[in-house]
Amino acid sequence: MELSSASVLAFEFGVPCMLMLVLALSDAFGTRLTKRLILVVAAVQLIAVVFRPADYNTDTSAYDSYIDLLAGSSGNELLLLTKFEPLHLLLAVLTQDFRWWLIAENVVGLVLLWTLCRRTARLETLAVVLGCALPLFSSSVRFGNGLLAVACVLAIHQTERGRMIVTTFVGGLTHVSLLMVGILQRRQWLPTALILLGFVAFALVDEDVRGRAGGGDEDEFKGAGLRSFLGCVMLMLYLRARLPDYRHKLFTSDLLSALGVFLLSMLFFPVVNRWLILLMIVMAVDADAPLAKANLPRGKGGIAALALYAALMLPFLYKLATTWGAEALAG
């Protein structure tokens, strides 16, 4: 079974609109029902994008070719033929088929999202994670699942002892760029700045790394960097207004970290935008417990969740709409 590109686009456009409606009505629904509806609506999109054409986008085409290569390989060849991280390589070896691999990846994503709904209390947290991760399941499903996995670990493992090791380990299992999560979850701008400088130095001396850091579609990456930075700033301002401890202890450091990653992404290496998305996930999940303890009115929390989700999704929906329109005119 395979859906047309137009049908998949329709699901990618319609599901975020439904999620915005659910968040808008969250005060009337209550948190528990809202979470259940979020899971059901998100599951619709995860199921639909499984059946996208192999040429739906460049990432999907690459995954299709990777799975074909893996199907006839064994031993060390499995590690050499693709850049898959351990989780995705394991699923590819077990399924041996592109469509079944997508099904396995999206089942993992749904389980992770269910776990996150169980382990978090605030809709603002879910709104940020959904806005960052869910659109990726039609393209970079590896990174999408990685973000959900990291968010789950951050929500479950809230004590500082061993947290950096655990988050880094899980990040590395799911996406190489998520090895940065251990540094970012410390919420200190200086270690982040040192890592960024180290990355620049490494990229300057290694042509392969420099080429990969430039991304594929540079305009797409730069637009995403701006969207992610504005989303980060919006989340920071919300947390600053609601949580006195955040205002005094973390706001300045988070702002400097986000600004450093954004400038590096915008001016030199667009792919570094992934760390900006990761920082936003870390901020949102770490703020979940303090926001829950603050006993904020449910209605205001729902409005904030809607605003955060809309800020992340509206640029994506605009891009989908223009793509959809261009394909309709061409057809």
XYZ file of C-alpha atoms in Angstrom:
331
model
C 0.000 0.000 0.000
C 1.271 3.447 -0.930
C -0.395 6.847 -0.624
C 0.083 9.620 -3.143
C 2.298 12.552 -2.215
C -0.757 14.817 -2.148
C -2.516 12.527 0.340
C 0.500 12.440 2.648
C 0.765 16.227 2.445
C -2.888 16.474 3.412
C -2.270 14.418 6.561
C 0.844 16.441 7.394
C -1.193 19.623 7.098
C -4.399 18.399 8.734
C -2.931 16.711 11.820
C -1.155 19.832 13.168
C -4.372 21.793 12.633
C -6.258 19.166 14.651
C -3.615 19.286 17.385
C -3.953 23.061 17.579
C -7.710 22.634 17.958
C -7.193 20.063 20.739
C -4.823 22.408 22.580
C -7.232 25.314 22.123
C -9.982 23.262 23.811
C -7.726 21.732 26.484
C -9.274 23.775 29.302
C -12.683 22.270 28.518
C -11.330 18.752 27.898
C -9.040 18.548 30.915
C -5.392 17.468 30.832
C -6.000 13.703 30.825
C -8.425 13.717 27.899
C -6.280 16.234 26.025
C -3.272 13.911 26.269
C -5.335 10.994 24.975
C -6.552 13.043 22.042
C -2.996 14.172 21.301
C -1.897 10.534 21.152
C -4.764 9.543 18.849
C -4.278 12.475 16.482
C -0.491 12.059 16.389
C -0.944 8.343 15.685
C -2.965 9.236 12.576
C -0.022 11.158 11.171
C 2.511 8.495 12.145
C 0.429 5.861 10.354
C -0.133 7.995 7.256
C 3.513 8.925 6.661
C 4.512 5.243 6.785
C 2.827 4.867 3.393
C 4.503 7.826 1.688
C 6.151 7.224 -1.706
C 9.849 6.394 -1.723
C 10.505 9.627 -3.636
C 8.446 11.780 -1.233
C 11.580 13.732 -0.275
C 15.357 13.313 -0.316
C 15.530 11.730 3.139
C 12.924 9.117 2.249
C 14.726 8.285 -1.005
C 18.002 7.880 0.883
C 16.384 5.592 3.467
C 14.875 3.469 0.704
C 18.274 2.991 -0.910
C 19.915 2.237 2.442
C 17.434 -0.508 3.271
C 17.923 -2.043 -0.175
C 21.681 -2.133 0.433
C 21.274 -3.650 3.876
C 18.934 -6.386 2.645
C 21.796 -8.080 0.803
C 24.556 -7.390 3.336
C 25.925 -8.958 6.495
C 28.699 -8.569 9.051
C 30.858 -5.464 8.859
C 29.133 -4.432 5.640
C 26.103 -3.420 7.705
C 28.168 -0.775 9.480
C 29.962 0.461 6.372
C 27.029 0.821 3.990
C 24.929 3.289 5.986
C 25.287 5.980 8.628
C 22.461 4.456 10.707
C 22.815 4.652 14.465
C 22.413 1.402 16.520
C 18.629 1.663 17.078
C 17.822 2.291 13.417
C 20.356 -0.249 12.166
C 18.824 -2.885 14.426
C 15.327 -2.148 13.122
C 16.602 -2.252 9.536
C 18.285 -5.621 10.054
C 15.174 -7.050 11.703
C 12.738 -5.814 9.051
C 14.827 -6.086 5.839
C 12.188 -4.047 4.025
C 11.746 -0.297 3.578
C 8.031 -0.165 4.396
C 8.328 -2.482 7.391
C 11.299 -0.459 8.618
C 9.175 2.704 8.521
C 6.416 0.870 10.405
C 8.894 -0.254 13.081
C 10.341 3.260 13.429
C 6.916 4.836 13.794
C 5.752 2.205 16.300
C 8.822 3.117 18.375
C 7.874 6.779 17.995
C 4.322 6.158 19.174
C 5.535 4.187 22.209
C 7.955 6.995 23.086
C 5.220 9.597 22.736
C 2.900 7.529 24.950
C 5.686 7.278 27.544
C 6.254 11.025 27.418
C 2.551 11.701 27.925
C 2.623 9.444 30.980
C 5.759 10.980 32.467
C 5.020 14.686 31.949
C 2.405 16.870 33.604
C 2.219 20.009 31.479
C 0.764 20.508 28.013
C 3.429 23.145 27.310
C 6.040 20.368 27.446
C 4.146 18.164 25.015
C 3.471 21.102 22.685
C 7.173 21.874 22.328
C 8.209 18.241 21.866
C 5.442 17.617 19.313
C 6.264 20.813 17.429
C 9.912 19.779 17.166
C 9.653 16.012 16.595
C 6.392 15.110 14.853
C 7.056 16.837 11.477
C 10.331 14.895 11.194
C 8.595 11.531 10.805
C 7.976 12.201 7.116
C 11.645 12.992 6.517
C 14.378 12.504 9.139
C 12.611 9.832 11.172
C 15.908 8.949 12.879
C 16.222 12.433 14.346
C 12.515 12.543 15.221
C 12.725 9.314 17.212
C 15.959 10.515 18.763
C 14.302 13.672 20.065
C 11.431 11.666 21.556
C 13.852 9.191 23.147
C 15.922 11.977 24.699
C 12.767 13.735 25.944
C 11.603 10.503 27.607
C 14.954 9.971 29.326
C 15.016 13.568 30.569
C 11.482 13.174 31.926
C 12.227 9.848 33.642
C 15.759 10.570 34.892
C 15.345 13.902 36.688
C 18.141 13.585 39.258
C 21.571 14.981 38.347
C 23.492 11.851 39.322
C 24.484 10.012 36.167
C 22.030 12.000 34.045
C 24.654 13.321 31.640
C 25.926 9.799 30.939
C 22.459 8.319 30.442
C 21.201 11.088 28.151
C 24.401 11.034 26.062
C 24.209 7.247 25.716
C 20.573 7.290 24.596
C 21.238 10.229 22.276
C 24.101 8.357 20.619
C 21.937 5.262 20.111
C 19.372 7.262 18.157
C 21.185 10.073 16.293
C 24.813 11.149 16.227
C 23.944 14.842 16.627
C 22.195 14.008 19.917
C 25.515 13.163 21.569
C 25.423 16.865 22.436
C 22.467 16.380 24.808
C 24.660 15.620 27.820
C 26.323 19.026 27.521
C 23.118 20.935 26.798
C 21.198 19.398 29.700
C 23.738 20.919 32.116
C 22.285 24.329 31.163
C 25.626 26.178 31.313
C 26.575 28.441 28.429
C 30.369 28.096 28.773
C 30.591 24.311 28.098
C 28.229 24.825 25.167
C 30.448 27.599 23.787
C 33.548 25.403 24.111
C 31.858 22.551 22.239
C 30.785 24.955 19.481
C 34.343 26.281 19.137
C 35.654 22.726 19.062
C 33.166 21.827 16.332
C 34.273 24.837 14.255
C 37.934 23.872 14.620
C 37.203 20.265 13.665
C 35.095 21.302 10.662
C 37.799 23.648 9.412
C 40.429 20.897 9.284
C 38.152 18.082 8.055
C 36.626 18.651 4.626
C 34.127 15.808 4.987
C 32.757 17.188 8.257
C 32.673 20.676 6.775
C 30.660 19.426 3.811
C 28.189 17.531 5.989
C 27.781 20.523 8.313
C 26.676 22.622 5.371
C 23.473 20.592 5.096
C 21.608 19.630 1.950
C 19.141 22.392 1.170
C 20.859 25.405 2.764
C 17.828 27.698 2.515
C 15.682 25.106 4.254
C 18.161 24.740 7.097
C 18.492 28.493 7.594
C 14.729 28.948 7.729
C 14.454 26.143 10.248
C 17.214 27.753 12.323
C 15.297 30.993 12.587
C 12.090 29.180 13.487
C 13.870 27.150 16.158
C 15.591 30.211 17.615
C 12.349 32.156 17.839
C 10.689 29.125 19.427
C 13.524 28.915 21.966
C 13.238 32.597 22.830
C 9.465 32.345 23.162
C 9.795 29.378 25.526
C 12.481 31.173 27.552
C 10.330 34.282 27.954
C 7.381 32.168 29.063
C 9.470 30.301 31.639
C 11.038 33.570 32.795
C 7.596 35.036 33.426
C 6.242 31.952 35.214
C 9.205 30.567 37.185
C 11.276 32.868 39.441
C 14.040 30.248 39.796
C 14.382 30.009 36.038
C 14.515 33.785 35.738
C 17.378 34.050 38.230
C 19.377 30.894 37.488
C 18.933 29.704 33.901
C 17.509 32.397 31.639
C 20.773 34.193 30.818
C 22.695 30.950 30.257
C 19.969 29.474 28.033
C 19.780 32.673 25.998
C 23.544 32.773 25.437
C 23.605 29.068 24.477
C 20.718 29.475 22.032
C 22.222 32.613 20.512
C 25.593 30.914 20.017
C 24.081 27.863 18.309
C 21.803 30.028 16.171
C 24.605 32.305 14.936
C 26.810 29.326 14.086
C 23.896 27.699 12.259
C 22.855 30.823 10.382
C 26.303 32.078 9.389
C 28.382 28.954 8.816
C 27.003 25.463 9.476
C 23.220 25.100 8.975
C 23.114 21.533 10.293
C 23.987 22.834 13.795
C 20.343 23.941 13.946
C 19.687 20.438 15.298
C 21.352 21.451 18.567
C 19.018 24.427 18.832
C 16.036 22.070 18.536
C 17.639 19.807 21.124
C 18.136 22.722 23.526
C 14.455 23.598 23.198
C 13.494 20.007 24.073
C 15.789 20.071 27.116
C 14.356 23.374 28.349
C 10.766 22.221 27.913
C 11.150 18.856 29.644
C 13.263 20.242 32.497
C 10.602 22.906 33.122
C 7.779 20.372 33.336
C 8.086 19.595 37.063
C 8.616 23.242 38.157
C 5.599 24.345 36.108
C 3.514 21.562 37.658
C 4.553 22.628 41.166
C 3.709 26.262 40.388
C 0.006 25.312 40.170
C -0.633 27.570 37.191
C -4.232 27.814 35.943
C -4.991 25.059 33.439
C -6.541 27.500 30.974
C -3.447 29.699 30.836
C -1.244 26.646 30.435
C -3.366 25.498 27.495
C -3.102 28.904 25.845
C 0.667 28.870 26.308
C 0.869 25.343 24.860
C -1.172 26.410 21.849
C 1.016 29.494 21.303
C 4.258 27.488 21.540
C 3.003 24.746 19.219
C 1.626 27.247 16.709
C 4.900 29.207 16.684
C 6.776 26.032 15.747
C 4.220 24.670 13.278
C 2.915 27.648 11.309
C 6.151 28.118 9.284
C 6.105 24.375 8.555
C 2.458 24.501 7.494
C 3.163 27.488 5.248
C 5.918 25.526 3.533
C 3.594 22.545 3.080
C 0.887 24.783 1.653
C 3.250 26.311 -0.913
C 4.554 22.854 -1.877
C 1.005 21.548 -2.174
C -0.004 24.526 -4.312
C 3.015 24.164 -6.594
C 2.273 20.469 -7.137
C -1.400 21.227 -7.858
C -0.432 23.822 -10.473
C 2.105 21.493 -12.024
C -0.458 18.676 -12.149
